[in-house]
Every structure is written in C-alpha cells, then in structure tokens.
PDB file of N, CA and C in Angstrom:
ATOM      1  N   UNK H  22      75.013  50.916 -51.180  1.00  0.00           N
ATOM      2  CA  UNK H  22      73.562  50.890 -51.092  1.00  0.00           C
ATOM      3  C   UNK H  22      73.140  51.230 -49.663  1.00  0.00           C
ATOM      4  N   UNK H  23      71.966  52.166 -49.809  1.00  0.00           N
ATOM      5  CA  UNK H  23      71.462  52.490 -48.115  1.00  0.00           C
ATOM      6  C   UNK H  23      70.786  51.113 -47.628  1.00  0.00           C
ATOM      7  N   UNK H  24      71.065  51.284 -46.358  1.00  0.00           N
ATOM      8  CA  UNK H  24      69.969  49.900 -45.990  1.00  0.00           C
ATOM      9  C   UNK H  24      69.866  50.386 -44.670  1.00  0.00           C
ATOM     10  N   UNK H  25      68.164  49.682 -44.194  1.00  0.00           N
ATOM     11  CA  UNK H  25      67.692  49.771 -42.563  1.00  0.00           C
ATOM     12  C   UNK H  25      69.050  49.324 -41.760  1.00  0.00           C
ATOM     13  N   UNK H  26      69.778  49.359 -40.535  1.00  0.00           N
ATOM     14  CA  UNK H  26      70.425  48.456 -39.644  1.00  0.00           C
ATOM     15  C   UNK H  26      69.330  47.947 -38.804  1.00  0.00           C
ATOM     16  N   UNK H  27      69.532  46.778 -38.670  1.00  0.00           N
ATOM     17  CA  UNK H  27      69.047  45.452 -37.946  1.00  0.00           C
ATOM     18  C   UNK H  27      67.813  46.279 -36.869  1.00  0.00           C
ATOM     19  N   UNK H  28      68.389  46.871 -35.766  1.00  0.00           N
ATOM     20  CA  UNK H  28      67.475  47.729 -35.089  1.00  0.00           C
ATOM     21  C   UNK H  28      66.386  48.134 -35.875  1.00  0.00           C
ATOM     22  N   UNK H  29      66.372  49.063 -36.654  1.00  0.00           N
ATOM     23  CA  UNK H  29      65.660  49.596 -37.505  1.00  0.00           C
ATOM     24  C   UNK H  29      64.370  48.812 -38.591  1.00  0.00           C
ATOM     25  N   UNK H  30      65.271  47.739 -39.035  1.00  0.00           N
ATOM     26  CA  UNK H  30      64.475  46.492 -39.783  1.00  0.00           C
ATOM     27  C   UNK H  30      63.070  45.738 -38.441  1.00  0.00           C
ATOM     28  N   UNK H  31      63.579  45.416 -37.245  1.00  0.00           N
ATOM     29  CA  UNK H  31      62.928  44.920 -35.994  1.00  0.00           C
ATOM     30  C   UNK H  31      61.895  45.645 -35.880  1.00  0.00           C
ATOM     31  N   UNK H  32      62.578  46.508 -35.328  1.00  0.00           N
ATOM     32  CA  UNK H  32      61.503  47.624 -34.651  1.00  0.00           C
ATOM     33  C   UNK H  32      60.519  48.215 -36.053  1.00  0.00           C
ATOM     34  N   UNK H  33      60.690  48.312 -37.127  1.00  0.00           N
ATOM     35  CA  UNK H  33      59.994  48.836 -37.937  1.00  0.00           C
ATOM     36  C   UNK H  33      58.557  47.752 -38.011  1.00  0.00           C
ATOM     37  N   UNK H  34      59.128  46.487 -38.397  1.00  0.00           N
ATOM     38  CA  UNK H  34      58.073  45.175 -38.457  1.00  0.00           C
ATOM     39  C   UNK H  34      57.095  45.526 -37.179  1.00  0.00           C
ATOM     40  N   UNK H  35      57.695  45.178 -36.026  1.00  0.00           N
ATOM     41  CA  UNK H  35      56.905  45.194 -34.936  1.00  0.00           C
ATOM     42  C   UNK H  35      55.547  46.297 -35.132  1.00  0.00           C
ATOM     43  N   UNK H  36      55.892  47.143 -35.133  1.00  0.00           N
ATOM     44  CA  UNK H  36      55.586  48.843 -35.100  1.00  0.00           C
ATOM     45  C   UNK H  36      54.320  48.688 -36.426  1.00  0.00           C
ATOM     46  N   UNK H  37      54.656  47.604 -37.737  1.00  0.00           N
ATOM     47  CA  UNK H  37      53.706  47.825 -38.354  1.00  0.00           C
ATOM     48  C   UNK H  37      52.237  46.853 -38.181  1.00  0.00           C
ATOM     49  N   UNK H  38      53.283  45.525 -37.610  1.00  0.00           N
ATOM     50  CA  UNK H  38      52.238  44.580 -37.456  1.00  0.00           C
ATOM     51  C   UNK H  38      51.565  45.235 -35.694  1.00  0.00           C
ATOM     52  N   UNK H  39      51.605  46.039 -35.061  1.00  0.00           N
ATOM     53  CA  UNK H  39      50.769  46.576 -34.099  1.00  0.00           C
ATOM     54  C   UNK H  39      50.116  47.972 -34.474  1.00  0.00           C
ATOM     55  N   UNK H  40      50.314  48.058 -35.579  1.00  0.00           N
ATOM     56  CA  UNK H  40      49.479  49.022 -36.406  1.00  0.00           C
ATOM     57  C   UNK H  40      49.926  50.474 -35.641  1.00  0.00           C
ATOM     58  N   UNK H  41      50.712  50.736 -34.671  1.00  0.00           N
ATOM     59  CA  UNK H  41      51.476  51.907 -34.787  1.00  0.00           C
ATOM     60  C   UNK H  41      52.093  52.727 -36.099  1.00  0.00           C
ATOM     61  N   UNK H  42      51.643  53.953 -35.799  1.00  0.00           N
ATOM     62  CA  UNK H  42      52.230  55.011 -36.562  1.00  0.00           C
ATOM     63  C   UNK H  42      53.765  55.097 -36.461  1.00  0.00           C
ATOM     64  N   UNK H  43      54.540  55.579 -37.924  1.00  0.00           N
ATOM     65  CA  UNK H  43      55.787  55.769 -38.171  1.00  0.00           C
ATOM     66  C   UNK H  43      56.091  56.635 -39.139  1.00  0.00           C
ATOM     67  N   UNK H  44      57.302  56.948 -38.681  1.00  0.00           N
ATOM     68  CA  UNK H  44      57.911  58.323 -40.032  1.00  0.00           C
ATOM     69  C   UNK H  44      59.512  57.281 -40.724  1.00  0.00           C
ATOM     70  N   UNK H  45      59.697  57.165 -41.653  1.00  0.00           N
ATOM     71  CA  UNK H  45      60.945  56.531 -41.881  1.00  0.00           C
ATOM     72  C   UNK H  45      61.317  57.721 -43.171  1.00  0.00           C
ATOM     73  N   UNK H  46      62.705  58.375 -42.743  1.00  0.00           N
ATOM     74  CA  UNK H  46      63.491  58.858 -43.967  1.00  0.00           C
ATOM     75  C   UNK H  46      64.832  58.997 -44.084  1.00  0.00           C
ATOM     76  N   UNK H  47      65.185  59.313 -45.124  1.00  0.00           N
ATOM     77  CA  UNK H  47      66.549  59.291 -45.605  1.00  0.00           C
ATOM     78  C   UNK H  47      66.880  60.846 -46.112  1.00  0.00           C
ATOM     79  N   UNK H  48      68.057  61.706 -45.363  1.00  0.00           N
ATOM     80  CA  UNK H  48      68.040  62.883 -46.336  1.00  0.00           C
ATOM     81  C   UNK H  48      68.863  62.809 -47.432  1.00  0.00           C
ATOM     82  N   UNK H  49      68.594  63.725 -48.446  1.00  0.00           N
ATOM     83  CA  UNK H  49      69.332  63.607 -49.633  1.00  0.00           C
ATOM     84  C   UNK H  49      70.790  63.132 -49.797  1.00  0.00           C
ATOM     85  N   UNK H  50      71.126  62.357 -50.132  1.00  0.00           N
ATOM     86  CA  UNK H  50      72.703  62.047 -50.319  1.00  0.00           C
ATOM     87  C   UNK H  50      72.917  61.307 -48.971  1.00  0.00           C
ATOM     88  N   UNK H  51      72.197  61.031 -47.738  1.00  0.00           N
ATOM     89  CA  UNK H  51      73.042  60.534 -46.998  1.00  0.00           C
ATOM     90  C   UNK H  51      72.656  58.954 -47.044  1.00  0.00           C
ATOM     91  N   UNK H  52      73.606  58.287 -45.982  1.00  0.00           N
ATOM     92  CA  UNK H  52      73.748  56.964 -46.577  1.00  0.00           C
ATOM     93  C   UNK H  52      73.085  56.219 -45.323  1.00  0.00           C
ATOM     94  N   UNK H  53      72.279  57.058 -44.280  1.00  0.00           N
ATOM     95  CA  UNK H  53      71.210  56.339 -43.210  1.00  0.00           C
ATOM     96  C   UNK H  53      69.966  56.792 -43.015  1.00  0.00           C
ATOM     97  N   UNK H  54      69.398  55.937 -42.970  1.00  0.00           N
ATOM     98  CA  UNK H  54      68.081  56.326 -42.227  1.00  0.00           C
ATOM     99  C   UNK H  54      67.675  56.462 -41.335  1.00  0.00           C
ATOM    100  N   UNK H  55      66.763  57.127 -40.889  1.00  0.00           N
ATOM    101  CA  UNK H  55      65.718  57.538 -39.284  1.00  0.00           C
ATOM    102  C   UNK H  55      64.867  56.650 -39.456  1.00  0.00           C
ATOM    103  N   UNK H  56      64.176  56.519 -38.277  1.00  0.00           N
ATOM    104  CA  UNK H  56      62.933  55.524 -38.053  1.00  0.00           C
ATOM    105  C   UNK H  56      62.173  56.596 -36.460  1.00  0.00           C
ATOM    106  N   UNK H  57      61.464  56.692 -37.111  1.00  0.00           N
ATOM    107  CA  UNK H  57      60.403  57.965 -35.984  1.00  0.00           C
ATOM    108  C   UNK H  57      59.089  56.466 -35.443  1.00  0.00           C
ATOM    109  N   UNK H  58      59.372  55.980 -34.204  1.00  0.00           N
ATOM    110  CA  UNK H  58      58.060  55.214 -34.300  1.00  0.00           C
ATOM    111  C   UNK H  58      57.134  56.030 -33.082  1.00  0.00           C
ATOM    112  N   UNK H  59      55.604  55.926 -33.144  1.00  0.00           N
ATOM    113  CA  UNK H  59      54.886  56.691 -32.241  1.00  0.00           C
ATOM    114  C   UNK H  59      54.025  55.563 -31.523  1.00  0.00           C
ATOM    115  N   UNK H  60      54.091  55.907 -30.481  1.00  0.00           N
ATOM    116  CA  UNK H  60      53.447  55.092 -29.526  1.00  0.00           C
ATOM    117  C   UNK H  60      51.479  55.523 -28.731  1.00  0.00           C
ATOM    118  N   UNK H  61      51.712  56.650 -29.149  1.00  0.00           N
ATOM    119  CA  UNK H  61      51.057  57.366 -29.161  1.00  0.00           C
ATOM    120  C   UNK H  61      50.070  57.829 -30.431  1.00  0.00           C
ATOM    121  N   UNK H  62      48.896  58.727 -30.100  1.00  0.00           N
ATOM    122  CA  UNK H  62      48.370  58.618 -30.959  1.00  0.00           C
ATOM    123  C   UNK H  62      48.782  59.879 -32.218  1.00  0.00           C
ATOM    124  N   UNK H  63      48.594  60.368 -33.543  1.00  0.00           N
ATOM    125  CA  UNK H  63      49.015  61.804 -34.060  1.00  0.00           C
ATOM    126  C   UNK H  63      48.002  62.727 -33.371  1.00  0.00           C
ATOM    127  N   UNK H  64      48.288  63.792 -33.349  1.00  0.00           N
ATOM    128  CA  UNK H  64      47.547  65.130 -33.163  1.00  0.00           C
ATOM    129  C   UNK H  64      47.763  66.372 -33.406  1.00  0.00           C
ATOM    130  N   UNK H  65      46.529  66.824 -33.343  1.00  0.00           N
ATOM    131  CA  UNK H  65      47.371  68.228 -34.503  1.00  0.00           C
ATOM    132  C   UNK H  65      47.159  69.563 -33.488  1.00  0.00           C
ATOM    133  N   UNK H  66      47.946  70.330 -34.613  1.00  0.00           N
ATOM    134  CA  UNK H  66      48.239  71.239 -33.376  1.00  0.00           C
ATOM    135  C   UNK H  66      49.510  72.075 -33.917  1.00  0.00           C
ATOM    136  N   UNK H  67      49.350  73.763 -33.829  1.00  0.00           N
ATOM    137  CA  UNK H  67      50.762  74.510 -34.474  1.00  0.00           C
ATOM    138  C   UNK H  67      51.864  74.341 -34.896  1.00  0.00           C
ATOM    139  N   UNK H  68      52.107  74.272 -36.130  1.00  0.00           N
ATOM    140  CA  UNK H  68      53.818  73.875 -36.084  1.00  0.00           C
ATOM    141  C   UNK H  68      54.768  75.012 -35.480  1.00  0.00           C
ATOM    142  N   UNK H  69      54.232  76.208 -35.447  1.00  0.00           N
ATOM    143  CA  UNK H  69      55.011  77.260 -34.707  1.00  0.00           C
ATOM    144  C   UNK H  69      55.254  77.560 -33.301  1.00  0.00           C
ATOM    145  N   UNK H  70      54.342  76.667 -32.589  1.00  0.00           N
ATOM    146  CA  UNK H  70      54.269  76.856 -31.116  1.00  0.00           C
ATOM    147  C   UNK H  70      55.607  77.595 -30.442  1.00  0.00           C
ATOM    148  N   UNK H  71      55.070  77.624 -28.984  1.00  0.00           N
ATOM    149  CA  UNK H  71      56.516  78.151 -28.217  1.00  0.00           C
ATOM    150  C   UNK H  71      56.790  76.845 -28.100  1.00  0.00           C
ATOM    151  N   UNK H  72      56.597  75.780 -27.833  1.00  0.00           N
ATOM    152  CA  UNK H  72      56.602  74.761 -26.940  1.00  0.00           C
ATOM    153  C   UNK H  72      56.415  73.544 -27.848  1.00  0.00           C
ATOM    154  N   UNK H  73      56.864  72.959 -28.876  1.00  0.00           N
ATOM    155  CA  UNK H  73      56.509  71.665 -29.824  1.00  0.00           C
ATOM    156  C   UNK H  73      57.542  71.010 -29.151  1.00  0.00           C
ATOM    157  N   UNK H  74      57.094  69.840 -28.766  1.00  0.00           N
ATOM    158  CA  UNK H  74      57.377  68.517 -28.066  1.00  0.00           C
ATOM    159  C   UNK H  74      58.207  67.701 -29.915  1.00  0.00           C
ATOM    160  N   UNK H  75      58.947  66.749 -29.730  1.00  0.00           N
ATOM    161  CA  UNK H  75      59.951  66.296 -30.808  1.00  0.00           C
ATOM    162  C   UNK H  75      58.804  65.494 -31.319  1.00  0.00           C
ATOM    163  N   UNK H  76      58.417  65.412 -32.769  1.00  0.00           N
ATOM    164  CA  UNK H  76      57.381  64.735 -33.265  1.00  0.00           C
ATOM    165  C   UNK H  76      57.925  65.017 -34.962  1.00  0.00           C
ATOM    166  N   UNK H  77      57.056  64.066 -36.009  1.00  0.00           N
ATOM    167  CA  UNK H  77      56.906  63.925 -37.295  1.00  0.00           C
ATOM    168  C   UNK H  77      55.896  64.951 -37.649  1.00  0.00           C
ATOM    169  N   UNK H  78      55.759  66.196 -38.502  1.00  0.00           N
ATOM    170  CA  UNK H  78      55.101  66.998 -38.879  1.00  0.00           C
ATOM    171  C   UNK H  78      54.612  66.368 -39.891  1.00  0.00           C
ATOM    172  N   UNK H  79      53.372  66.762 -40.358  1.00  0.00           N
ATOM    173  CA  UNK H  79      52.572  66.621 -41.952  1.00  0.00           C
ATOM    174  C   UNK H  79      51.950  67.644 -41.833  1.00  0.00           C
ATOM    175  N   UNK H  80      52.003  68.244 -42.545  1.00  0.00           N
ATOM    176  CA  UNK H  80      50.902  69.412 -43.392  1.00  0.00           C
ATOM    177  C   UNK H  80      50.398  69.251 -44.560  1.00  0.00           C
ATOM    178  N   UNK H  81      49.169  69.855 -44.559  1.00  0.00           N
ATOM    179  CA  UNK H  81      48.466  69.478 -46.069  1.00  0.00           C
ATOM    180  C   UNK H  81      48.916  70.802 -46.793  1.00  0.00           C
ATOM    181  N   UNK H  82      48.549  71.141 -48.178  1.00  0.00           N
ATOM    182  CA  UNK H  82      49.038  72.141 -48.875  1.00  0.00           C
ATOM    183  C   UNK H  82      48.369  73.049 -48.921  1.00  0.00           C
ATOM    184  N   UNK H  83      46.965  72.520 -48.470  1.00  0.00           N
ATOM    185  CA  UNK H  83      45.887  73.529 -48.623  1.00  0.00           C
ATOM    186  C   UNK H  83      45.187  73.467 -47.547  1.00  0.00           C
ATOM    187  N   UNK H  84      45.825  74.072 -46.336  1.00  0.00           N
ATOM    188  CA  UNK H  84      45.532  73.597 -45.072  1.00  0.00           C
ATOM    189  C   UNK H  84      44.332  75.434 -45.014  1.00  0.00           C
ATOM    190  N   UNK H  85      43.768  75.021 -44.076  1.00  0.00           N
ATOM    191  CA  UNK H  85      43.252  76.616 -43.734  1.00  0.00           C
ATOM    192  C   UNK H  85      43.180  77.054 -42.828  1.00  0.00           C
ATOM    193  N   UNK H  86      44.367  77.028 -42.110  1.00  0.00           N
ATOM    194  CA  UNK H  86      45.448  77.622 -41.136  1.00  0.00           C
ATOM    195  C   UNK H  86      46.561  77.334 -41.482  1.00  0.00           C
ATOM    196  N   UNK H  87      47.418  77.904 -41.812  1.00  0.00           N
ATOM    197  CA  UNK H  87      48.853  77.138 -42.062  1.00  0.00           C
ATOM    198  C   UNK H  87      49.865  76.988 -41.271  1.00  0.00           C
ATOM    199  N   UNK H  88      49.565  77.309 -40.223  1.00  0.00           N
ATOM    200  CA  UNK H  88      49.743  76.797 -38.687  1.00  0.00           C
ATOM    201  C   UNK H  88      49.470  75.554 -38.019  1.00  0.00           C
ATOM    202  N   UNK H  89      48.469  74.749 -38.418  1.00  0.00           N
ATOM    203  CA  UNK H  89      47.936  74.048 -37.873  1.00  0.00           C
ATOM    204  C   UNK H  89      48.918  72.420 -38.871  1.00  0.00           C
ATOM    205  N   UNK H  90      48.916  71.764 -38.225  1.00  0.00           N
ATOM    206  CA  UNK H  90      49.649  70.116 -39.038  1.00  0.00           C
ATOM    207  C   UNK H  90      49.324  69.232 -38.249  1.00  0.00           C
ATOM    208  N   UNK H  91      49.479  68.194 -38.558  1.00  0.00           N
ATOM    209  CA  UNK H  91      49.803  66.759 -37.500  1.00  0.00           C
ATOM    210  C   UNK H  91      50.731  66.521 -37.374  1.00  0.00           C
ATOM    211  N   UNK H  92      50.772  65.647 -35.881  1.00  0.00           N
ATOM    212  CA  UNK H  92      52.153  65.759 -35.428  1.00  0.00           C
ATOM    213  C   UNK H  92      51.907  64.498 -35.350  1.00  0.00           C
ATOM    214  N   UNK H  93      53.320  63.796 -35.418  1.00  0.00           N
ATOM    215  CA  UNK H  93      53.481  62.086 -34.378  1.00  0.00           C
ATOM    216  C   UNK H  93      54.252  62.031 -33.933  1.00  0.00           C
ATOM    217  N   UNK H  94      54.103  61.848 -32.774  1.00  0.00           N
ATOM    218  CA  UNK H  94      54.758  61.901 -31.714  1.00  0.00           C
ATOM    219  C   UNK H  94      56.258  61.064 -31.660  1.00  0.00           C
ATOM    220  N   UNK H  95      57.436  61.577 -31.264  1.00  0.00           N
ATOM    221  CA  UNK H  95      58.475  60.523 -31.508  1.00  0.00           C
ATOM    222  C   UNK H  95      59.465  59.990 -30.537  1.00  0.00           C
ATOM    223  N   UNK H  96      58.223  58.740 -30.052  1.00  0.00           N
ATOM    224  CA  UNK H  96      58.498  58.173 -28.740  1.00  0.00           C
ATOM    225  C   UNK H  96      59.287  57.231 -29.017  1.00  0.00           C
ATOM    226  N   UNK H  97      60.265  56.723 -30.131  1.00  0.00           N
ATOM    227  CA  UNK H  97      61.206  56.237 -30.445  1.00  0.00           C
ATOM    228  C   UNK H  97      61.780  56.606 -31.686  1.00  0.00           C
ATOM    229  N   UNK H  98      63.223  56.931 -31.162  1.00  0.00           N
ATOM    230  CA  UNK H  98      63.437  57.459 -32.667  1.00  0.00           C
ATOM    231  C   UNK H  98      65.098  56.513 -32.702  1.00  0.00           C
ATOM    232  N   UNK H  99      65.348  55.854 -34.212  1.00  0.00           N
ATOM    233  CA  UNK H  99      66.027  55.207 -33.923  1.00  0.00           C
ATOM    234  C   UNK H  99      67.075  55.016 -35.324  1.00  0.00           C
ATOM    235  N   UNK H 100      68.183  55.516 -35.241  1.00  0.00           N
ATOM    236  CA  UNK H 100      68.917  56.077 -36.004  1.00  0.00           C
ATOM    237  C   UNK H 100      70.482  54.754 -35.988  1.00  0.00           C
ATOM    238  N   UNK H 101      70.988  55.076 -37.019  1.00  0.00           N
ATOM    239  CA  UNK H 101      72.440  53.935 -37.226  1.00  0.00           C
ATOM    240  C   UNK H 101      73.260  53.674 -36.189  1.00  0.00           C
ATOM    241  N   UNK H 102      73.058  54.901 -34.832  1.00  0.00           N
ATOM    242  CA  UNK H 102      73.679  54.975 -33.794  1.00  0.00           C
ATOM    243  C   UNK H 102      72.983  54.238 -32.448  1.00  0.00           C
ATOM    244  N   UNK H 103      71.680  54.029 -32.613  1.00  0.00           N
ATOM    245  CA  UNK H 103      70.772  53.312 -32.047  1.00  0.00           C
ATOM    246  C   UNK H 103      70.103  53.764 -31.660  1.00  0.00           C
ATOM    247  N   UNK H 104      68.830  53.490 -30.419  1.00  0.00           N
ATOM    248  CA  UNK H 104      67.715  53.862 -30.432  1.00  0.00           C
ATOM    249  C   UNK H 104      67.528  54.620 -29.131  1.00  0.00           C
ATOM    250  N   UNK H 105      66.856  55.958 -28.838  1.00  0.00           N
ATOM    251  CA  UNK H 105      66.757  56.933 -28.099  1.00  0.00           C
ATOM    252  C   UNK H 105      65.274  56.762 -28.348  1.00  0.00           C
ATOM    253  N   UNK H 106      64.468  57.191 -26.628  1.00  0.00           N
ATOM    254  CA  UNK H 106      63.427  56.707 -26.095  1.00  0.00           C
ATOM    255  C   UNK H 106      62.822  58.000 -25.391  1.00  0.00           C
ATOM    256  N   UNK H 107      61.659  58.646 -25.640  1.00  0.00           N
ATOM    257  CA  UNK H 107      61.428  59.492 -24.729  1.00  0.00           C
ATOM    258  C   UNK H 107      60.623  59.409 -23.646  1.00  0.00           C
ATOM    259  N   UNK H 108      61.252  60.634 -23.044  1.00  0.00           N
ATOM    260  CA  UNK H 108      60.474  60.078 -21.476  1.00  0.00           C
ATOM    261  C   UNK H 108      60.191  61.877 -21.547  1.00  0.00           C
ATOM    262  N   UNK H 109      59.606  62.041 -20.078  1.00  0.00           N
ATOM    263  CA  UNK H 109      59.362  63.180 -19.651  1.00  0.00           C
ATOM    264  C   UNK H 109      60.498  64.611 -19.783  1.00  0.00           C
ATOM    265  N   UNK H 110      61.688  64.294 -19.507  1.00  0.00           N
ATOM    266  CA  UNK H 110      62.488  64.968 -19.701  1.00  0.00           C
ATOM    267  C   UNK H 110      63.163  65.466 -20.680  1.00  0.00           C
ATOM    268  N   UNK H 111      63.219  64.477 -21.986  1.00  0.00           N
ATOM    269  CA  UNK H 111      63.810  64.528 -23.538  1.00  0.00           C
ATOM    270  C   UNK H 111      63.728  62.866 -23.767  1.00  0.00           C
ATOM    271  N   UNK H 112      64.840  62.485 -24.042  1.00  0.00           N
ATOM    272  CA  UNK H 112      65.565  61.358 -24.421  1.00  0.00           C
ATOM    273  C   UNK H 112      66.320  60.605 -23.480  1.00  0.00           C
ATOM    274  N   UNK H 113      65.898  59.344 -23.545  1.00  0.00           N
ATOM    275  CA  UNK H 113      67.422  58.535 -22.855  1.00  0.00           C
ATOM    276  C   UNK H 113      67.352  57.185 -23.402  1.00  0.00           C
ATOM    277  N   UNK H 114      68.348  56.610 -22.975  1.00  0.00           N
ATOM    278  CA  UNK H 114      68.913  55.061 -23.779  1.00  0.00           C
ATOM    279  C   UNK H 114      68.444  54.381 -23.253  1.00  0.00           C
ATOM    280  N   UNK H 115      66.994  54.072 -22.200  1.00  0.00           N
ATOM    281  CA  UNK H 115      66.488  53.092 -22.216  1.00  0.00           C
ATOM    282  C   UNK H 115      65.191  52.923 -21.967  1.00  0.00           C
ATOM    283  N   UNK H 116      64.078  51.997 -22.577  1.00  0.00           N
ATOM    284  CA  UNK H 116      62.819  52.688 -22.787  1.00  0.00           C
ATOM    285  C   UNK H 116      62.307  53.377 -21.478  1.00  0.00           C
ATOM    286  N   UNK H 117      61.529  54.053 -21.623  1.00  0.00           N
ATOM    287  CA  UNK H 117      60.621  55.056 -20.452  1.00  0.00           C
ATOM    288  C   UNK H 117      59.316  54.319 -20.390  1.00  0.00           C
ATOM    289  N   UNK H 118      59.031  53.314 -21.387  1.00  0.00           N
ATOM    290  CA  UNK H 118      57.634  52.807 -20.981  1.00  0.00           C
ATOM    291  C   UNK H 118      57.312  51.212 -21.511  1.00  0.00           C
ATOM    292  N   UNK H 119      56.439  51.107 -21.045  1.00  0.00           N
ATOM    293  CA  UNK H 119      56.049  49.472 -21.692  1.00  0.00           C
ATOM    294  C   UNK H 119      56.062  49.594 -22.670  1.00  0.00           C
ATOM    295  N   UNK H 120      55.534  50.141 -23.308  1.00  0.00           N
ATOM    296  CA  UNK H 120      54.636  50.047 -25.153  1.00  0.00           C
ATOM    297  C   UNK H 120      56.732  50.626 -25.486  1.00  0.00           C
ATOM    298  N   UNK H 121      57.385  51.382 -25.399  1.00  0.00           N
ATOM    299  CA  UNK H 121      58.441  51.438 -25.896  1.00  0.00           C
ATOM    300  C   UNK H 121      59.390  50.195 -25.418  1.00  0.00           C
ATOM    301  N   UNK H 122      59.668  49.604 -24.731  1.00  0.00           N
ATOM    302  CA  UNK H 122      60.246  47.889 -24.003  1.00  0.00           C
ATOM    303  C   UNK H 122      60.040  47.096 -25.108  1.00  0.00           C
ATOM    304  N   UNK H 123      58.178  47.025 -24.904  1.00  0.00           N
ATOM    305  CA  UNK H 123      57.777  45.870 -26.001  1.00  0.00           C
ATOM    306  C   UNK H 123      58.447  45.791 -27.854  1.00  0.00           C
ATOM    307  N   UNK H 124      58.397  47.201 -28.005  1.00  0.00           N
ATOM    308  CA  UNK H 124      58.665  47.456 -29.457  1.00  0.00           C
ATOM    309  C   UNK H 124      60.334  47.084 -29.713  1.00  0.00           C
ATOM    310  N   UNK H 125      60.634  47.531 -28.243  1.00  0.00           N
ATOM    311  CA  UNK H 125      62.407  46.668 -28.261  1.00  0.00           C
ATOM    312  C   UNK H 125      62.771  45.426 -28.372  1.00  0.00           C
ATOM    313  N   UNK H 126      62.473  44.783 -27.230  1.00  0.00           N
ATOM    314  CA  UNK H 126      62.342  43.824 -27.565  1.00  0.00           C
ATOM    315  C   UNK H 126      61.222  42.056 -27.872  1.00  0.00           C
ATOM    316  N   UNK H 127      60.605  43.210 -28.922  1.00  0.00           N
ATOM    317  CA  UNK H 127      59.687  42.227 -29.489  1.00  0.00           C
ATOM    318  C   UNK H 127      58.312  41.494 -28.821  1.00  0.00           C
ATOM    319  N   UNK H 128      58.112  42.370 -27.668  1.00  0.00           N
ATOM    320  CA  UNK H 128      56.853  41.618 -27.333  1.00  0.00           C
ATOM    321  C   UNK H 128      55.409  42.284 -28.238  1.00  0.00           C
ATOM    322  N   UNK H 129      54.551  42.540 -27.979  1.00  0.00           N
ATOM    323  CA  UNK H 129      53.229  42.563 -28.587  1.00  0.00           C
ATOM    324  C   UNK H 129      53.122  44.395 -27.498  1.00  0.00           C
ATOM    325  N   UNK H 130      53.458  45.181 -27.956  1.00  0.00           N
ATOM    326  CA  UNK H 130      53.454  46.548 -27.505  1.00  0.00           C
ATOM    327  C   UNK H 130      51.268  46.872 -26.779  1.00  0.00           C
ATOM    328  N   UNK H 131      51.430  47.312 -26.139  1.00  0.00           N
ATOM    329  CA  UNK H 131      50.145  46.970 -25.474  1.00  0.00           C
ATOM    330  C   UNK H 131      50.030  48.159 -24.760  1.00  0.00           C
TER     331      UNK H 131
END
C-alpha cells in the first residue's frame, strides 16, 4: 500500500491548517508520493516561457491562451527521500526562509 512518510503526513497538516497552497501526487504505478507545498502565493503566467521557475502547473481546458496556466510555486517539495527547500539559487537541504523553517518544524508559518 502507498502511504505519505511521516515528513510528508507533518508538513502536509501544517500547510493545510495555515491555509497554504499544495500539489500532492503519485505517478502511475509508483509506490511514493510528492508533496509540492507553496509558500507563496499561485500566479499565472506561460507554461512555455524561456525562464519557468520549478512550480505546480494547472491549466484550464478551455483556457483562451493556451499558454497562459497557474503556477504554485514549489517552495517545498518533499519527496520519500526528504525535503528540498528553495532558495534563490535552486534547491538546498535546509530551509531558505521562515515561512519554510516554520512548516518544518511545526511552528505557525507566518
């Protein structure tokens, strides 16, 4: 059976009871999940760009640009291997900001 790991279960709660945005999925057949949490707000904006920053896409079906989606931003992304944090540069293993700290470990993200 798939299941959240512990990280994933935490940080997901937190993330909902501070009413932060999230992407959670599983691809076909595999046996883990992602957890995309955003700290930030969505915004939309090309999915084709030169330049798309790592984020959760949505597009509508009947968009009228089909270029255009929302993005959320994925200022924690946190996988069976554990949790990667972005900062200015890409990614690193330990948060880059308060609001990502808090969501770690459990304070009230602010």
């Amino acid at each position: 059976m798939t299941k959240l790991t512990a990280d994933q279960h935490a940080i997901l709660g937190r993330a909902a009871q501070a009413g932060l945005p999230y992407a959670l999925w599983r691809p076909p057949e595999a046996e883990t999940f992602t957890l995309l949490v955003s700290t930030s707000a969505p915004y939309q904006a090309p999915v084709f760009a030169e330049a798309t920053p790592a984020a959760f896409v949505m597009a509508a079906f009947d968009a009228a640009d089909g270029n255009l989606a929302w993005h959320l931003p994925a200022d924690l992304l946190i996988t069976a291997s554990g949790c990667r944090f972005r900062a200015e540069a890409g990614y690193v293993d330990d948060p880059a900001s308060a609001a990502q700290a808090a969501l770690l470990d459990g304070a009230a993200p602010g």
